[in-house]
Coordinates of C-alpha atoms and ligand atoms in Angstrom, one line a residue:
M4 CA 54.1 3.6 -49.9
A5 CA 51.4 4.9 -47.6
D6 CA 52.1 7.6 -45.1
Y7 CA 49.6 6.0 -42.7
D8 CA 47.6 2.8 -42.5
I9 CA 44.5 4.7 -41.5
L10 CA 43.8 8.4 -42.1
V11 CA 40.9 9.8 -40.1
I12 CA 39.4 13.0 -41.5
G13 CA 37.8 15.1 -38.7
A14 CA 38.8 15.1 -35.1
G15 CA 35.5 15.4 -33.3
P16 CA 34.2 12.6 -31.0
A17 CA 33.8 10.2 -34.0
G18 CA 37.2 10.9 -35.4
L19 CA 39.0 10.8 -32.0
S20 CA 37.3 7.6 -31.1
A21 CA 38.3 6.1 -34.5
A22 CA 41.9 7.3 -34.0
S23 CA 42.0 5.7 -30.5
Y24 CA 40.7 2.4 -31.7
A25 CA 42.8 2.3 -34.9
S26 CA 46.1 3.2 -33.1
R27 CA 45.4 0.9 -30.2
A28 CA 45.0 -1.9 -32.7
G29 CA 48.5 -1.2 -33.9
Y30 CA 47.8 0.7 -37.1
S31 CA 49.8 3.9 -37.9
T32 CA 47.0 6.5 -37.7
A33 CA 46.6 10.2 -38.2
A34 CA 43.5 12.3 -37.6
I35 CA 43.4 15.6 -39.4
D36 CA 41.1 18.5 -38.7
S37 CA 41.1 22.0 -40.2
M38 CA 40.0 23.5 -36.8
G39 CA 42.0 21.3 -34.4
P40 CA 40.5 18.5 -32.3
G41 CA 37.1 18.7 -30.6
G42 CA 34.6 19.3 -33.4
Q43 CA 31.1 20.2 -32.2
L44 CA 32.1 19.0 -28.7
L45 CA 33.7 22.4 -28.2
Y46 CA 30.3 24.1 -28.4
I47 CA 28.6 22.0 -25.7
D48 CA 28.6 23.6 -22.3
E49 CA 27.4 20.6 -20.4
I50 CA 27.0 16.9 -21.3
E51 CA 25.1 14.8 -18.9
N52 CA 24.3 11.8 -21.0
Y53 CA 27.7 10.4 -21.9
P54 CA 27.9 7.0 -20.2
G55 CA 30.0 7.0 -17.1
L56 CA 30.3 10.7 -16.9
P57 CA 27.4 12.2 -15.0
S58 CA 28.4 15.7 -16.0
T59 CA 31.2 17.1 -18.0
S60 CA 31.9 19.9 -20.5
G61 CA 32.4 19.3 -24.2
Y62 CA 35.9 20.8 -23.9
A63 CA 37.0 18.5 -21.1
L64 CA 35.6 15.4 -22.9
S65 CA 37.4 16.5 -26.1
E66 CA 40.7 16.9 -24.3
A67 CA 40.4 13.5 -22.7
M68 CA 39.6 11.8 -26.0
E69 CA 42.5 13.5 -27.7
K70 CA 44.9 12.5 -24.9
Q71 CA 43.7 8.9 -25.1
A72 CA 44.1 8.8 -28.9
T73 CA 47.6 10.2 -28.8
S74 CA 48.6 7.9 -25.9
F75 CA 48.0 5.0 -28.2
G76 CA 50.2 6.5 -30.9
A77 CA 47.8 8.4 -33.1
T78 CA 48.9 11.7 -34.5
I79 CA 46.5 14.6 -34.6
E80 CA 47.3 17.3 -37.2
F81 CA 45.9 20.6 -38.5
A82 CA 45.0 20.0 -42.2
E83 CA 42.1 20.6 -44.4
A84 CA 41.2 17.8 -46.8
K85 CA 40.3 19.1 -50.2
S86 CA 39.7 15.9 -52.1
I87 CA 40.0 12.1 -51.8
R88 CA 40.7 9.6 -54.5
K89 CA 41.6 6.0 -54.7
E90 CA 44.4 4.7 -56.9
G91 CA 44.7 0.9 -56.8
N92 CA 44.4 0.1 -53.1
E93 CA 45.8 3.4 -51.9
F94 CA 43.8 6.5 -50.9
I95 CA 45.2 9.9 -51.7
T96 CA 43.8 12.7 -49.6
V97 CA 44.8 16.1 -51.0
C98 CA 45.1 18.7 -48.3
T99 CA 45.8 22.4 -48.7
D100 CA 49.5 22.0 -48.4
R101 CA 50.2 18.3 -49.0
E102 CA 48.9 14.9 -50.0
I103 CA 48.4 12.1 -47.5
R104 CA 48.5 8.4 -48.7
S105 CA 46.7 5.8 -46.6
K106 CA 45.4 2.2 -46.9
A107 CA 42.0 3.2 -45.5
V108 CA 40.1 6.5 -44.7
I109 CA 37.6 7.1 -42.0
Y110 CA 35.6 10.2 -42.9
A111 CA 34.3 11.9 -39.7
A112 CA 34.1 15.5 -40.8
G113 CA 30.9 16.2 -38.9
A114 CA 28.3 18.9 -39.8
R115 CA 27.9 22.6 -39.6
H116 CA 25.1 25.0 -38.5
R117 CA 22.2 25.6 -40.9
H118 CA 21.2 29.2 -41.3
L119 CA 17.6 30.5 -41.1
G120 CA 17.8 32.7 -44.1
C121 CA 15.7 35.5 -42.7
I122 CA 16.2 39.3 -43.1
G123 CA 19.0 40.6 -40.9
E124 CA 20.5 37.2 -40.1
E125 CA 23.8 37.7 -42.0
E126 CA 24.0 41.5 -41.1
Y127 CA 23.8 40.8 -37.4
Q128 CA 26.1 37.8 -37.1
G129 CA 28.5 38.5 -34.3
K130 CA 26.3 41.5 -33.3
G131 CA 23.7 39.4 -31.5
V132 CA 23.0 36.6 -34.0
S133 CA 24.8 33.5 -32.8
Y134 CA 24.9 29.8 -33.5
C135 CA 26.7 28.9 -30.2
A136 CA 25.2 29.4 -26.8
T137 CA 28.3 28.4 -24.9
C138 CA 30.5 30.8 -26.9
D139 CA 28.2 33.8 -26.9
G140 CA 25.6 33.3 -24.1
P141 CA 27.8 34.9 -21.4
F142 CA 27.8 38.2 -23.4
F143 CA 24.0 38.3 -22.7
R144 CA 24.0 37.9 -19.0
G145 CA 20.7 39.3 -17.5
K146 CA 19.4 40.1 -21.0
D147 CA 16.4 38.9 -23.1
V148 CA 17.3 36.4 -25.8
I149 CA 15.5 34.4 -28.5
V150 CA 16.3 30.7 -29.4
V151 CA 15.1 29.5 -32.8
G152 CA 14.4 25.8 -33.3
G153 CA 12.8 22.8 -31.7
G154 CA 15.4 20.1 -31.8
D155 CA 17.8 18.8 -29.1
T156 CA 20.2 21.7 -29.7
A157 CA 17.6 24.4 -29.3
L158 CA 16.2 22.8 -26.1
T159 CA 19.7 22.1 -24.5
D160 CA 20.9 25.5 -25.3
A161 CA 17.7 27.3 -24.2
L162 CA 18.2 25.6 -20.8
Y163 CA 21.8 26.7 -20.7
L164 CA 20.9 30.3 -21.6
S165 CA 18.1 30.3 -19.1
K166 CA 20.8 30.1 -16.3
I167 CA 22.5 33.2 -17.7
C168 CA 19.9 35.4 -19.3
R169 CA 16.8 37.1 -17.9
T170 CA 14.4 35.5 -20.3
V171 CA 14.7 33.0 -23.1
T172 CA 11.9 32.9 -25.7
I173 CA 11.9 29.8 -27.9
V174 CA 10.5 30.4 -31.4
H175 CA 9.7 27.2 -33.2
R176 CA 7.9 26.8 -36.5
R177 CA 5.7 23.9 -35.3
T178 CA 3.7 23.5 -32.1
E179 CA 5.6 20.3 -31.1
F180 CA 9.2 20.0 -30.4
R181 CA 11.3 17.2 -31.9
G182 CA 13.8 17.4 -29.1
Q183 CA 14.0 14.6 -26.4
K184 CA 11.1 14.4 -24.0
A185 CA 13.4 14.8 -21.0
L186 CA 14.7 18.1 -22.4
Q187 CA 11.2 19.3 -23.2
D188 CA 10.1 18.6 -19.6
R189 CA 12.9 20.7 -18.2
V190 CA 12.2 23.5 -20.7
F191 CA 8.5 23.5 -19.7
A192 CA 9.4 23.7 -16.0
K193 CA 11.7 26.8 -16.4
E194 CA 9.9 30.0 -15.4
N195 CA 12.1 32.2 -17.5
I196 CA 11.7 30.2 -20.7
K197 CA 8.8 31.5 -22.8
L198 CA 7.4 29.8 -26.0
E199 CA 6.3 31.2 -29.3
L200 CA 5.1 28.1 -31.2
G201 CA 3.9 27.7 -34.7
K202 CA 5.8 30.8 -35.8
N203 CA 8.9 31.6 -37.8
V204 CA 11.4 34.5 -37.3
T205 CA 11.0 36.6 -40.5
A206 CA 13.4 39.4 -39.6
I207 CA 16.1 40.3 -37.1
K208 CA 16.5 44.1 -36.6
G209 CA 18.7 46.4 -34.7
D210 CA 20.5 49.7 -34.8
G211 CA 23.1 48.5 -37.2
K212 CA 25.5 47.6 -34.3
L213 CA 23.4 45.3 -32.1
V214 CA 20.2 43.2 -32.4
Q215 CA 17.2 44.9 -30.8
E216 CA 14.2 42.9 -31.9
A217 CA 12.9 40.0 -34.0
E218 CA 9.7 39.9 -36.1
L219 CA 7.7 36.8 -36.3
S220 CA 5.5 35.4 -39.1
D221 CA 2.3 36.4 -37.3
G222 CA 3.5 40.0 -37.0
T223 CA 4.6 39.7 -33.3
V224 CA 7.6 41.8 -32.5
L225 CA 9.8 40.5 -29.7
K226 CA 12.4 42.8 -28.0
A227 CA 15.6 40.8 -27.8
D228 CA 19.3 41.4 -27.3
A229 CA 20.3 38.3 -29.1
V230 CA 18.9 35.6 -31.4
F231 CA 20.4 32.1 -31.1
I232 CA 19.7 30.0 -34.2
F233 CA 19.6 26.2 -33.8
V234 CA 17.7 25.0 -36.9
G235 CA 19.8 21.9 -37.7
I236 CA 22.9 20.8 -39.3
I237 CA 24.4 20.4 -42.8
P238 CA 26.9 17.6 -43.3
N239 CA 30.4 18.5 -44.3
S240 CA 30.4 16.0 -47.1
E241 CA 31.1 18.1 -50.2
I242 CA 34.4 16.5 -51.0
L243 CA 32.8 13.1 -51.1
E244 CA 30.4 14.1 -53.9
G245 CA 31.1 11.6 -56.8
V246 CA 33.4 9.6 -54.5
A247 CA 30.8 7.8 -52.3
E248 CA 27.1 7.6 -52.2
L249 CA 25.3 10.4 -50.3
D250 CA 21.7 10.8 -49.2
H251 CA 20.7 14.5 -48.9
G252 CA 24.4 15.2 -48.3
F253 CA 24.8 12.6 -45.5
V254 CA 27.2 9.8 -46.3
K255 CA 25.4 6.4 -46.8
T256 CA 27.0 3.6 -44.7
D257 CA 26.2 0.1 -43.7
G258 CA 26.2 -1.1 -40.1
K259 CA 30.0 -1.4 -40.2
M260 CA 30.3 2.2 -41.3
A261 CA 31.4 1.1 -44.8
T262 CA 30.6 3.6 -47.6
S263 CA 29.9 2.6 -51.2
L264 CA 33.7 2.9 -51.8
P265 CA 35.7 0.0 -50.3
G266 CA 38.2 1.2 -47.8
L267 CA 36.4 4.4 -47.1
F268 CA 34.4 4.5 -43.9
A269 CA 32.2 7.2 -42.4
A270 CA 31.4 7.9 -38.8
G271 CA 29.4 10.4 -36.7
D272 CA 27.1 13.3 -37.7
V273 CA 28.2 13.3 -41.4
R274 CA 26.7 9.9 -42.0
T275 CA 23.1 8.8 -42.4
T276 CA 22.0 8.0 -38.9
P277 CA 18.7 8.6 -37.0
F278 CA 20.3 9.7 -33.7
R279 CA 23.2 12.1 -33.5
Q280 CA 24.8 12.1 -30.0
V281 CA 28.3 12.3 -28.7
V282 CA 28.1 8.7 -27.6
T283 CA 26.7 7.4 -31.0
A284 CA 29.5 9.4 -32.8
A285 CA 32.1 7.7 -30.6
G286 CA 30.5 4.4 -31.2
D287 CA 30.6 4.9 -34.9
G288 CA 34.3 5.8 -34.7
A289 CA 35.0 2.5 -32.9
E290 CA 33.0 0.5 -35.4
A291 CA 34.7 2.3 -38.4
A292 CA 38.1 1.6 -37.0
H293 CA 37.3 -2.1 -36.5
A294 CA 35.9 -2.3 -40.0
A295 CA 39.0 -0.6 -41.4
D296 CA 41.1 -3.1 -39.5
E297 CA 39.3 -6.0 -41.2
Y298 CA 39.5 -4.3 -44.6
I299 CA 43.3 -3.8 -44.3
Q300 CA 43.9 -7.3 -43.2
D301 CA 42.0 -8.5 -46.3
L302 CA 44.3 -6.4 -48.5
D303 CA 47.4 -8.1 -47.2
Ligands
LIG414 P1 17.5 19.0 -35.6 O1 17.2 17.8 -34.7 O2 17.5 18.7 -37.1 O3 16.4 20.1 -35.3 C1 16.4 21.3 -36.1 C2 15.2 22.1 -35.6 O4 15.2 23.3 -36.4 C3 13.9 21.4 -35.8 O5 13.0 21.6 -34.7 C4 13.3 22.1 -37.1 O6 11.9 22.2 -37.1 C5 13.9 23.4 -37.0 N1 14.2 24.0 -38.4 C6 14.9 23.5 -39.4 N2 14.9 24.3 -40.5 C7 14.2 25.4 -40.1 C8 13.9 26.6 -40.7 N3 14.3 26.9 -42.0 N4 13.2 27.5 -40.0 C9 12.8 27.3 -38.8 N5 13.0 26.1 -38.1 C10 13.7 25.2 -38.7 O7 18.9 19.7 -35.3 P2 19.7 19.9 -33.9 O8 18.8 20.2 -32.8 O9 20.8 20.8 -34.2 O10 20.3 18.4 -33.6 C11 21.2 17.9 -34.5 C12 21.5 16.5 -34.1 O11 22.3 16.5 -32.9 C13 20.3 15.7 -33.7 O12 20.4 14.4 -34.1 C14 20.2 15.8 -32.2 O13 19.6 14.7 -31.6 C15 21.7 15.8 -31.8 N6 21.9 16.6 -30.5 C16 21.9 15.9 -29.3 C17 22.0 16.6 -28.1 C18 22.0 15.8 -26.8 O14 21.8 14.6 -26.7 N7 22.0 16.5 -25.6 C19 22.2 17.9 -28.1 C20 22.3 18.6 -29.3 C21 22.1 17.9 -30.5 P3 11.0 20.9 -37.3 O15 11.0 20.2 -36.0 O16 9.7 21.6 -37.6 O17 11.5 20.1 -38.4

């Protein structure tokens, strides 16, 4: 006997959207997350491209999504999934402290920050090396900081930091950014954002307590009080290895979010998709819930 019709693993925008759609369709639904609801939304200071919401914080959007999902009857629980297996038509998700049985699983475990791997990065984590501008930016009010990366996150967070810090220097390994053009234009227009392009950060140095400078691949030394690293994401898909087909760690799905294992769906940043946005994650979640609905109906 299944505990739930649909188990959603991960409660970021993809998972919360899936939980909303699944519970609203009448299925008993739980969303589990080892960190609590919100996912990467919690790290976004301002979102201005979620349809219908001209400007909101990631936290506010996460709270609204959680409220909406629970209002339809979904339960949201703290739990860390350790493995997933299918026995007959039932999925068994093994968590740290229990097993959860369900008819279908929607995997929306998201992704985590990639590290740069340069000298000093690990040593100065929490001492000026950060992966979250919203969390740590306010500690560097009026200071000089470095942002590493050239994607949407680097550009969005450089803009955020430019409002707080004295200067923001973006160090990017290529001479072109991959981030959206609209963000690039805003970055180029900011007087206190400087660019060091075609260079890597090779070392982050300090006095042992706090970051003081970063060395670049061309020998340049930049004085800085913090180094914010935004060099991409790694999918949280380890527990699906050998369970469903992956592509460079990202879960392969079809247009209905179905993975290679029937009844297991994937949504959001963890799956193979060319564009990772809050709105696309939410869209994936809705699609996955709808596909899970069809799958369960076919079982009966
Ligand atoms: P991303 O798009 O993968 O960009 C990562 C950046 O880091 C790239 O510029 C890459 O350089 C650089 N990089 C990767 N490995 C590196 C290394 N070892 N050393 C130096 N630089 C390195 O990652 P992201 O910016 O975190 O974005 C992740 C996803 O979230 C994307 O799909 C993005 O569109 C989405 N997102 C959207 C928004 C928004 O809509 N406002 C905000 C944030 C994120 P290259 O360019 O040379 O490869």
